[in-house]
GROMACS .gro file of C-alpha atoms in nm:
model
  202
    1VAL     CA    1  -3.324   1.890   0.093
    2SER     CA    2  -3.197   1.661   0.369
    3HIS     CA    3  -2.919   1.535   0.139
    4GLN     CA    4  -2.817   1.893   0.059
    5ARG     CA    5  -2.817   1.983   0.428
    6THR     CA    6  -2.603   1.678   0.515
    7ASP     CA    7  -2.367   1.761   0.228
    8TRP     CA    8  -2.332   2.122   0.344
    9ILE     CA    9  -2.274   2.027   0.708
   10SER     CA   10  -2.034   1.751   0.610
   11ILE     CA   11  -1.801   1.921   0.367
   12HIS     CA   12  -1.917   2.209   0.150
   13GLY     CA   13  -1.917   2.452   0.439
   14HIS     CA   14  -1.547   2.368   0.486
   15ILE     CA   15  -1.427   2.366   0.126
   16CYS     CA   16  -1.644   2.628  -0.045
   17GLN     CA   17  -1.358   2.879  -0.057
   18LEU     CA   18  -1.119   2.613  -0.190
   19LEU     CA   19  -1.346   2.496  -0.473
   20LEU     CA   20  -1.350   2.809  -0.686
   21PRO     CA   21  -0.972   2.829  -0.749
   22VAL     CA   22  -0.970   2.456  -0.833
   23LEU     CA   23  -1.286   2.423  -1.043
   24GLY     CA   24  -1.305   2.776  -1.184
   25PRO     CA   25  -1.142   2.888  -1.510
   26GLN     CA   26  -0.764   2.873  -1.499
   27PRO     CA   27  -0.556   3.175  -1.610
   28CYS     CA   28  -0.386   3.170  -1.949
   29PHE     CA   29  -0.006   3.164  -1.921
   30HIS     CA   30   0.227   3.296  -2.192
   31SER     CA   31   0.552   3.124  -2.101
   32GLU     CA   32   0.644   2.763  -2.021
   33LYS     CA   33   0.782   2.875  -1.685
   34ASP     CA   34   0.451   3.044  -1.591
   35ARG     CA   35   0.254   2.739  -1.711
   36LYS     CA   36   0.465   2.510  -1.494
   37HIS     CA   37   0.428   2.741  -1.195
   38GLY     CA   38   0.050   2.759  -1.254
   39LYS     CA   39   0.024   2.378  -1.263
   40GLU     CA   40   0.222   2.349  -0.940
   41GLN     CA   41  -0.006   2.602  -0.769
   42LEU     CA   42  -0.318   2.419  -0.890
   43LEU     CA   43  -0.179   2.088  -0.763
   44ARG     CA   44  -0.108   2.240  -0.419
   45LYS     CA   45  -0.465   2.376  -0.403
   46GLN     CA   46  -0.608   2.038  -0.501
   47GLU     CA   47  -0.394   1.858  -0.242
   48SER     CA   48  -0.506   2.107   0.023
   49LEU     CA   49  -0.870   2.045  -0.067
   50ILE     CA   50  -0.816   1.666  -0.050
   51ALA     CA   51  -0.651   1.698   0.293
   52VAL     CA   52  -0.938   1.907   0.432
   53ALA     CA   53  -1.203   1.671   0.291
   54LEU     CA   54  -1.023   1.360   0.420
   55SER     CA   55  -0.959   1.495   0.770
   56THR     CA   56  -1.320   1.618   0.791
   57ALA     CA   57  -1.451   1.273   0.691
   58GLN     CA   58  -1.221   1.101   0.940
   59GLY     CA   59  -1.337   1.338   1.214
   60PHE     CA   60  -1.701   1.249   1.151
   61VAL     CA   61  -1.622   0.874   1.160
   62TRP     CA   62  -1.437   0.912   1.490
   63ALA     CA   63  -1.728   1.116   1.626
   64GLY     CA   64  -1.970   0.833   1.541
   65LYS     CA   65  -2.137   1.024   1.256
   66PRO     CA   66  -2.081   0.799   0.953
   67LEU     CA   67  -2.359   0.953   0.745
   68GLU     CA   68  -2.195   1.297   0.762
   69ALA     CA   69  -1.856   1.143   0.676
   70ILE     CA   70  -1.965   1.007   0.337
   71PRO     CA   71  -2.001   1.336   0.140
   72ALA     CA   72  -1.662   1.457   0.266
   73ALA     CA   73  -1.493   1.127   0.179
   74LEU     CA   74  -1.654   1.130  -0.167
   75GLN     CA   75  -1.510   1.478  -0.230
   76ALA     CA   76  -1.166   1.348  -0.125
   77LEU     CA   77  -1.208   1.053  -0.361
   78ARG     CA   78  -1.321   1.274  -0.649
   79PHE     CA   79  -1.025   1.509  -0.632
   80SER     CA   80  -0.772   1.235  -0.550
   81SER     CA   81  -0.882   1.043  -0.861
   82ARG     CA   82  -0.836   1.360  -1.064
   83VAL     CA   83  -0.491   1.439  -0.920
   84PHE     CA   84  -0.337   1.093  -0.874
   85GLY     CA   85  -0.534   0.867  -1.110
   86SER     CA   86  -0.812   0.616  -1.051
   87SER     CA   87  -0.580   0.328  -0.953
   88SER     CA   88  -0.341   0.523  -0.731
   89MET     CA   89  -0.236   0.407  -0.384
   90GLN     CA   90  -0.352   0.744  -0.247
   91LEU     CA   91  -0.711   0.629  -0.303
   92VAL     CA   92  -0.687   0.324  -0.075
   93PRO     CA   93  -0.725   0.508   0.261
   94ILE     CA   94  -1.023   0.698   0.116
   95TYR     CA   95  -1.192   0.376  -0.001
   96LEU     CA   96  -1.133   0.224   0.344
   97LEU     CA   97  -1.283   0.531   0.510
   98LEU     CA   98  -1.585   0.516   0.277
   99ALA     CA   99  -1.625   0.145   0.356
  100GLU     CA  100  -1.615   0.216   0.731
  101ALA     CA  101  -1.868   0.499   0.700
  102SER     CA  102  -2.096   0.290   0.476
  103THR     CA  103  -2.080   0.001   0.721
  104GLY     CA  104  -2.168   0.242   1.001
  105THR     CA  105  -2.483   0.345   0.814
  106GLY     CA  106  -2.581  -0.016   0.742
  107ARG     CA  107  -2.498   0.002   0.369
  108LEU     CA  108  -2.299  -0.321   0.361
  109ARG     CA  109  -2.327  -0.376  -0.014
  110GLN     CA  110  -2.178  -0.032  -0.081
  111ALA     CA  111  -1.909  -0.094   0.181
  112ALA     CA  112  -1.817  -0.421   0.007
  113LYS     CA  113  -1.772  -0.233  -0.323
  114TYR     CA  114  -1.537   0.022  -0.163
  115LEU     CA  115  -1.335  -0.258   0.001
  116SER     CA  116  -1.311  -0.438  -0.334
  117GLN     CA  117  -1.174  -0.122  -0.495
  118ALA     CA  118  -0.915  -0.082  -0.218
  119ARG     CA  119  -0.817  -0.449  -0.238
  120TRP     CA  120  -0.782  -0.436  -0.617
  121ILE     CA  121  -0.546  -0.135  -0.600
  122VAL     CA  122  -0.334  -0.305  -0.330
  123LEU     CA  123  -0.314  -0.627  -0.536
  124GLN     CA  124  -0.209  -0.428  -0.844
  125THR     CA  125   0.075  -0.260  -0.652
  126PRO     CA  126   0.373  -0.492  -0.596
  127ASN     CA  127   0.558  -0.252  -0.362
  128CYS     CA  128   0.256  -0.176  -0.144
  129SER     CA  129   0.368  -0.099   0.212
  130ALA     CA  130   0.287  -0.336   0.498
  131ALA     CA  131   0.125  -0.038   0.676
  132LEU     CA  132  -0.133   0.007   0.400
  133GLN     CA  133  -0.194  -0.368   0.374
  134SER     CA  134  -0.249  -0.368   0.751
  135LYS     CA  135  -0.516  -0.096   0.714
  136LEU     CA  136  -0.683  -0.295   0.436
  137HIS     CA  137  -0.702  -0.608   0.654
  138ARG     CA  138  -0.842  -0.404   0.943
  139GLY     CA  139  -1.111  -0.265   0.713
  140LEU     CA  140  -1.194  -0.616   0.590
  141GLY     CA  141  -1.201  -0.738   0.951
  142LEU     CA  142  -1.442  -0.468   1.065
  143PHE     CA  143  -1.663  -0.539   0.765
  144SER     CA  144  -1.665  -0.911   0.850
  145ILE     CA  145  -1.770  -0.826   1.206
  146ALA     CA  146  -2.060  -0.619   1.067
  147GLU     CA  147  -2.162  -0.916   0.851
  148GLY     CA  148  -2.145  -1.145   1.156
  149ASN     CA  149  -1.861  -1.354   1.008
  150LEU     CA  150  -1.639  -1.361   1.318
  151ASP     CA  151  -1.395  -1.629   1.199
  152GLN     CA  152  -1.324  -1.431   0.883
  153ALA     CA  153  -1.290  -1.116   1.096
  154LEU     CA  154  -1.030  -1.285   1.318
  155TYR     CA  155  -0.834  -1.394   1.009
  156HIS     CA  156  -0.817  -1.038   0.873
  157LEU     CA  157  -0.743  -0.881   1.211
  158ALA     CA  158  -0.459  -1.131   1.273
  159ASN     CA  159  -0.314  -1.025   0.935
  160ASP     CA  160  -0.361  -0.661   1.040
  161VAL     CA  161  -0.155  -0.721   1.357
  162TYR     CA  162   0.111  -0.921   1.170
  163LEU     CA  163   0.158  -0.654   0.901
  164ALA     CA  164   0.153  -0.367   1.152
  165THR     CA  165   0.419  -0.550   1.354
  166ALA     CA  166   0.630  -0.599   1.041
  167GLU     CA  167   0.607  -0.228   0.958
  168PHE     CA  168   0.622  -0.064   1.302
  169GLY     CA  169   0.762  -0.322   1.546
  170LEU     CA  170   0.626  -0.563   1.803
  171ASN     CA  171   0.531  -0.309   2.072
  172SER     CA  172   0.404  -0.034   1.843
  173VAL     CA  173   0.078   0.144   1.914
  174GLU     CA  174  -0.029   0.071   1.554
  175THR     CA  175  -0.088  -0.294   1.647
  176SER     CA  176  -0.325  -0.207   1.931
  177GLY     CA  177  -0.632  -0.154   1.710
  178GLY     CA  178  -0.613  -0.504   1.565
  179TYR     CA  179  -0.563  -0.657   1.911
  180PHE     CA  180  -0.856  -0.455   2.047
  181HIS     CA  181  -1.102  -0.568   1.779
  182MET     CA  182  -0.987  -0.930   1.817
  183ALA     CA  183  -1.038  -0.904   2.194
  184ASN     CA  184  -1.392  -0.776   2.137
  185ILE     CA  185  -1.467  -1.078   1.917
  186PHE     CA  186  -1.335  -1.322   2.179
  187PHE     CA  187  -1.540  -1.136   2.441
  188ARG     CA  188  -1.854  -1.183   2.229
  189GLN     CA  189  -1.769  -1.554   2.196
  190ASN     CA  190  -1.731  -1.576   2.576
  191LYS     CA  191  -1.363  -1.676   2.541
  192MET     CA  192  -1.261  -1.462   2.832
  193ASP     CA  193  -0.901  -1.582   2.873
  194ALA     CA  194  -0.817  -1.487   2.513
  195ALA     CA  195  -1.013  -1.163   2.539
  196ASN     CA  196  -0.845  -1.054   2.864
  197SER     CA  197  -0.501  -1.145   2.730
  198LEU     CA  198  -0.552  -0.925   2.423
  199TYR     CA  199  -0.704  -0.638   2.624
  200THR     CA  200  -0.390  -0.653   2.843
  201GLU     CA  201  -0.175  -0.642   2.530
  202VAL     CA  202  -0.362  -0.329   2.414
   0.00000   0.00000   0.00000
């Protein structure tokens, strides 16, 4: 019952109206033009459902409610796999979100699996953008912090900053997250000069 309640609060209350047109029986079309139009409409509905599920999950993570984020992110993953394929780049942000939410609930083994999936897709994609690689390294860095492996975390976060700089520029706001998490690590290590320098950069 508690799982059902969490699931309803997390996502089903938001997407109930969107599910029926996507999962229900599809109309029978008589012409190729109507079939094509019907497929395009179905794709738009599926993409809308994915967007709602993903933004809902992200909202819960930002609000510090990782447990509520997981069902919404899983719905986004389910429909994204169906629409784009199981090894599509569109799945990487969802896997990273699931990893962050799982880490937030203390499920580190599950988080590691999601990160492995994201990493595998990125490695299989030669033209993967620096922006997405940056997000992957940030996810790996945050996971390393949760594991207590601060040196590994600093390595990934430095890569995050480097890739974000390559994609967005030296003074872009996208680099600030990596700097901030690195500063927190230096603060924990009592390396105050490094920490203060990075906080100033943020």
